[in-house]
Amino acid sequence: MANDVTLTCRLNKAYLPVMNTQQLVYVLIDAVPGASMAQVQMPLNLSLVLDKSGSMQGKKIQNLREAAKLVVDRLGPQDTISIVAFSDRKYLVAGSQPVTDKGVLNKKIDRIRDGGGTAISGGMNQGLTELGKAAAPDRISRMLLLTDGQTFGDEQKCKKLAEKAGDQGILVNALGLGDDWNEDLLDAIAAASGGMADFIDSPNKIMSFFDQAVQSMQDSVVQNAQMVLRLASGVTPRQVWQVLPMISNLGYRPLSDRDVQVTLGEMEKGQPRTLLVELLVGPRPAGTYRVAQAEVSYDVPGLNLSGEKVRSDILLSFTANAADAKHYEPEVMNIVEKVTAFKLQTRALEEAKMGNVEGASQKLRAAATRLLEIGEKDLAQSALEEAENLETSGQMSSHGTKKLRYETRKLTQRLSP
């Protein structure tokens, strides 16, 4: 079907100079579900897995209940929901059921009370059990997990459950509230399942995060997307970054000497899945060459489409005119700068974790400079403050670490006009 997915490729510069050495080229690849997807919406099979431990008292548990009721309100009778509340034990608030009697569901949510310790694996395990009751090829199965604390003694169980979820096609969106949860664990849970992790810095924001998460689930139309890059002779890939919806290092899997595969997963209608590919291109005489071809394969269960493909050539011109070779594409370079800032803070956090205070501090200050250059003053200030924390106390603050880790992932969501 025409316009299922459109694929476009842009370079960071129109011309490369003729040289005798390899040159680095940035390719921005946009894959966007087309107009034919606008009315597609698959039924949702959702499990809310919610922390109700003692630390969730007050505004946290109040806003959590309201956010859960907001989710119920967003769903329809074609959708199924289950609600699990956990502390150091698990509580089945509502077993898997169609969203037909919202009043009954909301009354059950209102009975959630804080208390106890934190053991995330029990909640995850119950959530997976409930999701399995309504799982089907024509449904999107998702877990929305929220916690505000450290889980004790069951981190490996959580990771194994996330792997199990991923094997079953269930993405886990893991949300950490406040400053006292383990970001490494939530990132691992999200990565193992194919989902995403995020940071909620205030109880007042729980509702908006839940709202955005459910909207994203309902807009998911393309499944099992894969990209294959077919490279010309003398062209080698260096890195593949996802830049929308969030920045992450996707990596790639070699298929042959000249073909590499990148897993994209799902795509939302109307929203681009954008990649930044770093290619090293060998010397060539003046002229225009096809240095690579991008091919995206995908399924659209809502339209009964499977194994669809779309392709786009990546053309690169070489010139002996030095003036032509100096021109850069500003939008692509803007994204390159944001990915560079993300890389710097990521390396800084890794250095800090290994105890390399000097290296981490230097990278944080370099990241602050990059962030200022792209207009991110608040994040730049946070990077500087954490550099000072390292230099004075030898460690970063929990809040600052989480803010830099998660907010720099979203830099590309605030693209300059």
Short mmCIF file of C-alpha atoms in Angstrom, two decimals:
data_model
loop_
_atom_site.label_atom_id
_atom_site.label_comp_id
_atom_site.label_asym_id
_atom_site.label_seq_id
_atom_site.Cartn_x
_atom_site.Cartn_y
_atom_site.Cartn_z
CA MET A 1 0.00 0.00 0.00
CA ALA A 2 1.37 3.43 -0.93
CA ASN A 3 2.43 5.81 1.83
CA ASP A 4 2.67 3.14 4.55
CA VAL A 5 6.11 4.38 5.56
CA THR A 6 8.18 7.09 3.94
CA LEU A 7 11.97 6.99 4.09
CA THR A 8 14.27 9.97 3.51
CA CYS A 9 18.02 10.41 3.87
CA ARG A 10 19.94 13.66 4.39
CA LEU A 11 23.66 14.33 4.70
CA ASN A 12 25.48 16.76 6.98
CA LYS A 13 27.04 18.41 3.91
CA ALA A 14 26.24 18.52 0.23
CA TYR A 15 29.84 17.96 -0.92
CA LEU A 16 32.96 16.29 0.39
CA PRO A 17 36.36 17.52 -0.75
CA VAL A 18 38.42 15.22 -2.96
CA MET A 19 41.04 13.78 -0.59
CA ASN A 20 43.31 10.75 -0.31
CA THR A 21 41.98 9.69 3.11
CA GLN A 22 38.76 8.44 4.65
CA GLN A 23 36.21 11.08 5.66
CA LEU A 24 33.43 11.02 8.24
CA VAL A 25 29.90 11.56 6.93
CA TYR A 26 26.71 11.92 8.99
CA VAL A 27 23.51 10.59 7.44
CA LEU A 28 20.14 11.51 8.96
CA ILE A 29 17.53 8.88 8.13
CA ASP A 30 13.82 9.54 8.77
CA ALA A 31 11.28 6.70 8.69
CA VAL A 32 7.74 8.03 9.13
CA PRO A 33 4.42 6.12 9.10
CA GLY A 34 2.35 7.69 6.34
CA ALA A 35 -1.18 8.98 5.90
CA SER A 36 -2.63 5.47 5.47
CA MET A 37 -1.91 4.86 9.18
CA ALA A 38 -3.94 7.79 10.52
CA GLN A 39 -7.02 5.75 11.46
CA VAL A 40 -5.19 2.60 12.57
CA GLN A 41 -5.43 1.79 16.29
CA MET A 42 -4.93 -1.66 17.70
CA PRO A 43 -6.54 -2.75 20.98
CA LEU A 44 -4.29 -2.29 23.98
CA ASN A 45 -3.50 -4.97 26.55
CA LEU A 46 -2.02 -2.97 29.42
CA SER A 47 -0.81 -3.79 32.90
CA LEU A 48 -0.11 -1.02 35.42
CA VAL A 49 2.52 -2.20 37.91
CA LEU A 50 2.64 0.41 40.66
CA ASP A 51 4.85 0.91 43.69
CA LYS A 52 2.76 1.29 46.88
CA SER A 53 5.63 1.01 49.39
CA GLY A 54 5.80 3.24 52.44
CA SER A 55 7.95 5.83 50.68
CA MET A 56 5.02 6.51 48.32
CA GLN A 57 3.04 8.22 51.07
CA GLY A 58 1.39 11.62 50.68
CA LYS A 59 1.36 13.36 47.31
CA LYS A 60 3.05 10.43 45.58
CA ILE A 61 0.31 7.89 46.25
CA GLN A 62 -2.44 10.47 45.74
CA ASN A 63 -1.13 11.46 42.31
CA LEU A 64 -0.44 7.83 41.43
CA ARG A 65 -4.08 6.95 42.05
CA GLU A 66 -5.25 9.89 39.93
CA ALA A 67 -2.84 8.95 37.15
CA ALA A 68 -4.08 5.35 37.16
CA LYS A 69 -7.67 6.58 36.89
CA LEU A 70 -6.62 8.82 34.00
CA VAL A 71 -5.29 5.75 32.21
CA VAL A 72 -8.59 3.93 32.74
CA ASP A 73 -10.42 6.95 31.32
CA ARG A 74 -8.20 6.91 28.20
CA LEU A 75 -9.01 3.28 27.39
CA GLY A 76 -12.11 1.80 25.77
CA PRO A 77 -14.06 -1.47 25.81
CA GLN A 78 -11.80 -2.89 23.10
CA ASP A 79 -8.84 -2.58 25.51
CA THR A 80 -7.94 -4.75 28.50
CA ILE A 81 -6.27 -3.62 31.70
CA SER A 82 -4.82 -5.15 34.83
CA ILE A 83 -3.54 -3.26 37.87
CA VAL A 84 -0.91 -4.58 40.25
CA ALA A 85 0.30 -2.70 43.32
CA PHE A 86 3.49 -3.90 45.01
CA SER A 87 5.50 -3.25 48.14
CA ASP A 88 7.51 -6.14 49.56
CA ARG A 89 4.45 -8.16 48.55
CA LYS A 90 2.28 -7.99 45.44
CA TYR A 91 -1.39 -7.02 45.43
CA LEU A 92 -3.69 -7.69 42.49
CA VAL A 93 -5.86 -4.58 42.44
CA ALA A 94 -7.69 -5.60 39.26
CA GLY A 95 -7.17 -8.75 37.23
CA SER A 96 -7.03 -8.65 33.44
CA GLN A 97 -10.40 -7.41 32.14
CA PRO A 98 -11.97 -5.34 29.36
CA VAL A 99 -12.33 -1.67 30.22
CA THR A 100 -16.11 -1.71 30.38
CA ASP A 101 -16.95 -0.61 33.94
CA LYS A 102 -14.63 2.30 34.66
CA GLY A 103 -16.44 3.17 37.89
CA VAL A 104 -15.63 -0.21 39.44
CA LEU A 105 -12.00 0.03 38.32
CA ASN A 106 -11.65 3.52 39.76
CA LYS A 107 -13.05 2.40 43.12
CA LYS A 108 -10.45 -0.36 43.23
CA ILE A 109 -7.72 2.16 42.43
CA ASP A 110 -8.92 4.43 45.25
CA ARG A 111 -8.30 1.58 47.70
CA ILE A 112 -4.55 1.51 46.96
CA ARG A 113 -2.69 2.52 50.14
CA ASP A 114 1.01 3.01 50.80
CA GLY A 115 2.97 0.74 53.13
CA GLY A 116 5.75 -1.85 53.24
CA GLY A 117 9.12 -2.24 51.54
CA THR A 118 10.00 -2.52 47.86
CA ALA A 119 10.28 -5.71 45.77
CA ILE A 120 9.73 -4.91 42.12
CA SER A 121 10.00 -8.47 40.79
CA GLY A 122 6.79 -9.60 42.49
CA GLY A 123 4.83 -6.84 40.82
CA MET A 124 6.44 -7.48 37.44
CA ASN A 125 5.77 -11.20 37.63
CA GLN A 126 2.09 -10.67 38.45
CA GLY A 127 1.82 -8.07 35.69
CA LEU A 128 3.24 -10.50 33.12
CA THR A 129 0.82 -13.19 34.28
CA GLU A 130 -2.13 -10.83 33.77
CA LEU A 131 -0.85 -9.64 30.38
CA GLY A 132 -0.57 -13.25 29.24
CA LYS A 133 -4.31 -13.76 29.76
CA ALA A 134 -5.25 -11.29 27.00
CA ALA A 135 -2.16 -11.40 24.77
CA ALA A 136 -2.96 -11.84 21.07
CA PRO A 137 -1.34 -10.98 17.71
CA ASP A 138 -3.96 -8.29 17.13
CA ARG A 139 -3.28 -6.56 20.48
CA ILE A 140 -0.46 -4.37 21.71
CA SER A 141 0.73 -5.70 25.09
CA ARG A 142 2.54 -3.27 27.38
CA MET A 143 3.56 -2.91 31.02
CA LEU A 144 3.76 0.51 32.65
CA LEU A 145 5.96 0.23 35.74
CA LEU A 146 6.46 2.97 38.31
CA THR A 147 8.67 2.91 41.40
CA ASP A 148 10.21 5.46 43.74
CA GLY A 149 12.70 3.23 45.55
CA GLN A 150 15.42 0.61 45.49
CA THR A 151 14.33 -2.99 45.17
CA PHE A 152 16.10 -5.32 47.58
CA GLY A 153 17.64 -8.65 46.64
CA ASP A 154 15.70 -9.26 43.43
CA GLU A 155 17.42 -7.19 40.75
CA GLN A 156 18.41 -10.26 38.74
CA LYS A 157 14.82 -11.53 38.91
CA CYS A 158 13.64 -8.16 37.54
CA LYS A 159 16.08 -8.38 34.62
CA LYS A 160 15.07 -11.95 33.81
CA LEU A 161 11.40 -10.97 33.89
CA ALA A 162 12.17 -8.07 31.53
CA GLU A 163 13.88 -10.50 29.14
CA LYS A 164 10.84 -12.77 29.35
CA ALA A 165 8.59 -9.81 28.56
CA GLY A 166 10.72 -8.92 25.55
CA ASP A 167 10.58 -12.51 24.28
CA GLN A 168 6.78 -12.28 24.46
CA GLY A 169 6.67 -8.95 22.62
CA ILE A 170 5.73 -7.05 25.79
CA LEU A 171 7.51 -3.70 26.14
CA VAL A 172 8.07 -2.42 29.67
CA ASN A 173 8.05 1.35 30.14
CA ALA A 174 9.80 1.90 33.46
CA LEU A 175 9.33 5.19 35.30
CA GLY A 176 11.39 6.26 38.32
CA LEU A 177 9.87 8.83 40.68
CA GLY A 178 12.06 11.10 42.80
CA ASP A 179 15.77 10.56 43.48
CA ASP A 180 16.04 7.27 45.38
CA TRP A 181 15.57 4.58 42.72
CA ASN A 182 18.16 2.61 40.75
CA GLU A 183 18.49 4.07 37.26
CA ASP A 184 20.80 1.27 36.12
CA LEU A 185 18.13 -1.30 36.95
CA LEU A 186 15.26 0.57 35.29
CA ASP A 187 17.35 1.15 32.18
CA ALA A 188 18.21 -2.57 32.10
CA ILE A 189 14.54 -3.53 32.48
CA ALA A 190 13.52 -1.20 29.67
CA ALA A 191 16.36 -2.26 27.35
CA ALA A 192 15.79 -6.00 27.86
CA SER A 193 12.11 -5.67 26.95
CA GLY A 194 12.51 -3.13 24.14
CA GLY A 195 10.81 -0.38 26.14
CA MET A 196 12.00 2.93 27.57
CA ALA A 197 12.89 4.26 31.02
CA ASP A 198 12.32 7.81 32.23
CA PHE A 199 12.69 10.10 35.24
CA ILE A 200 9.77 11.81 36.99
CA ASP A 201 11.25 14.48 39.24
CA SER A 202 7.99 15.53 40.92
CA PRO A 203 4.79 13.73 42.00
CA ASN A 204 2.84 16.48 40.22
CA LYS A 205 4.13 15.13 36.88
CA ILE A 206 2.99 11.52 37.28
CA MET A 207 -0.29 12.18 35.45
CA SER A 208 1.36 13.79 32.43
CA PHE A 209 3.90 10.95 32.14
CA PHE A 210 1.16 8.32 32.30
CA ASP A 211 -0.90 10.26 29.76
CA GLN A 212 2.03 10.48 27.34
CA ALA A 213 2.86 6.80 27.82
CA VAL A 214 -0.67 5.63 27.02
CA GLN A 215 -0.92 7.96 24.01
CA SER A 216 2.33 6.52 22.69
CA MET A 217 1.03 2.97 23.12
CA GLN A 218 -2.22 3.76 21.35
CA ASP A 219 -0.35 5.40 18.45
CA SER A 220 1.88 2.38 17.87
CA VAL A 221 1.06 1.13 14.38
CA VAL A 222 4.27 -0.25 12.84
CA GLN A 223 5.76 -3.37 14.40
CA ASN A 224 8.99 -5.38 13.91
CA ALA A 225 10.75 -2.68 11.90
CA GLN A 226 14.29 -3.47 10.78
CA MET A 227 16.70 -1.40 8.73
CA VAL A 228 19.38 -2.86 6.49
CA LEU A 229 22.17 -0.59 5.27
CA ARG A 230 23.78 -1.81 2.05
CA LEU A 231 27.16 -0.15 1.74
CA ALA A 232 29.26 0.56 -1.33
CA SER A 233 32.90 -0.50 -1.54
CA GLY A 234 35.12 1.64 0.67
CA VAL A 235 32.29 2.63 3.02
CA THR A 236 32.20 1.39 6.63
CA PRO A 237 29.73 2.17 9.44
CA ARG A 238 31.08 3.64 12.67
CA GLN A 239 27.99 4.16 14.85
CA VAL A 240 24.20 4.20 14.50
CA TRP A 241 22.28 6.51 16.83
CA GLN A 242 18.56 6.82 17.31
CA VAL A 243 17.77 10.52 17.71
CA LEU A 244 13.96 10.43 17.76
CA PRO A 245 11.95 9.70 19.80
CA MET A 246 14.95 9.67 22.19
CA ILE A 247 18.71 9.55 21.79
CA SER A 248 20.21 6.09 22.18
CA ASN A 249 23.04 4.07 20.68
CA LEU A 250 21.33 1.41 18.58
CA GLY A 251 24.44 -0.35 17.35
CA TYR A 252 24.23 -2.67 14.36
CA ARG A 253 24.63 -6.32 13.39
CA PRO A 254 26.84 -7.22 10.40
CA LEU A 255 25.01 -9.36 7.84
CA SER A 256 27.91 -9.52 5.37
CA ASP A 257 31.01 -7.54 4.43
CA ARG A 258 28.82 -4.71 3.13
CA ASP A 259 25.43 -5.16 4.81
CA VAL A 260 24.49 -4.26 8.39
CA GLN A 261 21.17 -4.57 10.19
CA VAL A 262 19.66 -2.19 12.76
CA THR A 263 16.63 -3.11 14.89
CA LEU A 264 14.02 -0.32 15.01
CA GLY A 265 11.11 -2.12 16.67
CA GLU A 266 7.84 -0.19 16.60
CA MET A 267 6.86 3.20 15.23
CA GLU A 268 4.03 5.56 16.11
CA LYS A 269 1.70 7.08 13.55
CA GLY A 270 2.73 10.55 12.47
CA GLN A 271 5.97 10.35 14.47
CA PRO A 272 9.36 9.91 12.81
CA ARG A 273 11.84 7.28 13.85
CA THR A 274 15.05 9.17 13.10
CA LEU A 275 18.56 7.73 12.98
CA LEU A 276 21.96 9.39 12.75
CA VAL A 277 24.41 7.11 10.98
CA GLU A 278 28.15 7.77 11.06
CA LEU A 279 29.88 6.49 7.92
CA LEU A 280 33.55 6.48 7.01
CA VAL A 281 33.84 6.97 3.26
CA GLY A 282 37.02 6.18 1.34
CA PRO A 283 38.61 8.43 -1.33
CA ARG A 284 36.81 9.06 -4.61
CA PRO A 285 37.31 11.32 -7.63
CA ALA A 286 35.01 14.29 -8.17
CA GLY A 287 31.46 13.17 -8.94
CA THR A 288 28.28 11.83 -7.35
CA TYR A 289 28.12 8.28 -5.97
CA ARG A 290 25.63 6.00 -4.27
CA VAL A 291 27.54 5.21 -1.09
CA ALA A 292 24.74 3.24 0.57
CA GLN A 293 21.11 2.22 0.39
CA ALA A 294 18.78 2.13 3.40
CA GLU A 295 15.97 -0.43 3.38
CA VAL A 296 13.35 -0.61 6.12
CA SER A 297 11.13 -3.69 6.46
CA TYR A 298 8.11 -3.66 8.74
CA ASP A 299 4.70 -5.07 9.66
CA VAL A 300 1.40 -3.22 10.13
CA PRO A 301 -0.89 -5.71 11.92
CA GLY A 302 -3.77 -3.22 11.92
CA LEU A 303 -3.75 -3.24 8.10
CA ASN A 304 -2.87 -6.95 7.78
CA LEU A 305 0.48 -6.04 6.22
CA SER A 306 3.60 -8.12 6.80
CA GLY A 307 7.13 -7.85 5.43
CA GLU A 308 6.57 -4.52 3.68
CA LYS A 309 9.70 -2.71 2.49
CA VAL A 310 10.76 0.81 1.58
CA ARG A 311 14.16 1.91 0.24
CA SER A 312 16.14 5.11 -0.17
CA ASP A 313 19.54 5.65 -1.80
CA ILE A 314 22.23 7.66 0.00
CA LEU A 315 24.01 9.80 -2.60
CA LEU A 316 27.22 11.67 -1.88
CA SER A 317 29.04 14.19 -4.08
CA PHE A 318 32.79 14.80 -4.10
CA THR A 319 34.19 18.09 -5.38
CA ALA A 320 37.55 19.72 -6.06
CA ASN A 321 35.97 23.11 -5.31
CA ALA A 322 37.03 24.02 -1.76
CA ALA A 323 34.23 26.57 -1.37
CA ASP A 324 31.51 23.99 -2.09
CA ALA A 325 33.03 21.58 0.44
CA LYS A 326 32.72 24.11 3.27
CA HIS A 327 28.91 24.16 3.28
CA TYR A 328 27.14 22.23 6.06
CA GLU A 329 23.45 21.41 6.50
CA PRO A 330 22.44 23.25 9.72
CA GLU A 331 19.59 20.95 10.79
CA VAL A 332 21.71 17.82 10.54
CA MET A 333 24.62 19.50 12.35
CA ASN A 334 22.22 20.67 15.08
CA ILE A 335 21.35 17.03 15.73
CA VAL A 336 25.02 16.02 15.61
CA GLU A 337 25.74 18.60 18.34
CA LYS A 338 22.93 17.25 20.52
CA VAL A 339 24.13 13.69 20.14
CA THR A 340 27.66 14.86 20.99
CA ALA A 341 26.39 16.47 24.21
CA PHE A 342 24.60 13.22 25.06
CA LYS A 343 27.80 11.21 24.42
CA LEU A 344 29.83 13.48 26.69
CA GLN A 345 27.50 13.25 29.67
CA THR A 346 27.16 9.48 29.18
CA ARG A 347 30.94 9.07 29.28
CA ALA A 348 31.12 11.41 32.27
CA LEU A 349 28.66 9.26 34.21
CA GLU A 350 30.62 6.13 33.30
CA GLU A 351 33.88 7.75 34.45
CA ALA A 352 32.27 8.86 37.71
CA LYS A 353 30.99 5.34 38.36
CA MET A 354 34.52 3.96 37.89
CA GLY A 355 35.91 6.54 40.33
CA ASN A 356 37.73 8.66 37.75
CA VAL A 357 36.78 12.02 39.25
CA GLU A 358 39.09 14.09 37.06
CA GLY A 359 37.98 12.48 33.80
CA ALA A 360 34.29 12.69 34.72
CA SER A 361 34.59 16.34 35.73
CA GLN A 362 36.34 17.27 32.49
CA LYS A 363 33.68 15.57 30.40
CA LEU A 364 30.88 17.21 32.38
CA ARG A 365 32.40 20.64 31.75
CA ALA A 366 32.80 19.80 28.06
CA ALA A 367 29.16 18.68 27.97
CA ALA A 368 28.14 21.95 29.67
CA THR A 369 29.90 23.91 26.93
CA ARG A 370 28.09 21.94 24.22
CA LEU A 371 24.76 22.34 25.99
CA LEU A 372 25.22 26.10 26.25
CA GLU A 373 26.06 26.29 22.55
CA ILE A 374 22.73 24.66 21.66
CA GLY A 375 20.74 26.81 24.10
CA GLU A 376 20.22 24.26 26.90
CA LYS A 377 21.13 26.56 29.79
CA ASP A 378 19.39 24.59 32.54
CA LEU A 379 21.07 21.30 31.62
CA ALA A 380 24.40 23.09 31.17
CA GLN A 381 24.09 24.47 34.71
CA SER A 382 23.32 21.00 36.03
CA ALA A 383 26.42 19.61 34.33
CA LEU A 384 28.58 22.34 35.88
CA GLU A 385 27.07 21.78 39.32
CA GLU A 386 27.77 18.06 39.12
CA ALA A 387 31.35 18.73 38.00
CA GLU A 388 31.76 20.87 41.12
CA ASN A 389 30.17 18.15 43.27
CA LEU A 390 32.70 15.66 41.95
CA GLU A 391 35.63 18.00 42.57
CA THR A 392 34.57 18.85 46.13
CA SER A 393 33.02 15.61 47.44
CA GLY A 394 34.11 12.96 44.95
CA GLN A 395 30.58 12.07 43.90
CA MET A 396 27.61 13.38 41.95
CA SER A 397 24.17 14.02 43.43
CA SER A 398 21.44 11.48 42.76
CA HIS A 399 19.11 14.13 41.36
CA GLY A 400 21.75 15.65 39.08
CA THR A 401 22.83 12.24 37.80
CA LYS A 402 19.27 11.30 36.87
CA LYS A 403 18.50 14.70 35.35
CA LEU A 404 21.52 14.59 33.04
CA ARG A 405 21.04 10.92 32.21
CA TYR A 406 17.41 11.24 31.16
CA GLU A 407 17.01 14.84 30.00
CA THR A 408 19.91 14.68 27.53
CA ARG A 409 18.13 11.77 25.87
CA LYS A 410 15.34 14.18 24.98
CA LEU A 411 17.47 16.95 23.48
CA THR A 412 16.31 16.09 19.97
CA GLN A 413 12.66 16.48 21.01
CA ARG A 414 13.38 20.21 21.30
CA LEU A 415 14.79 20.78 17.83
CA SER A 416 15.46 24.39 16.86
CA PRO A 417 13.10 25.69 14.14
#
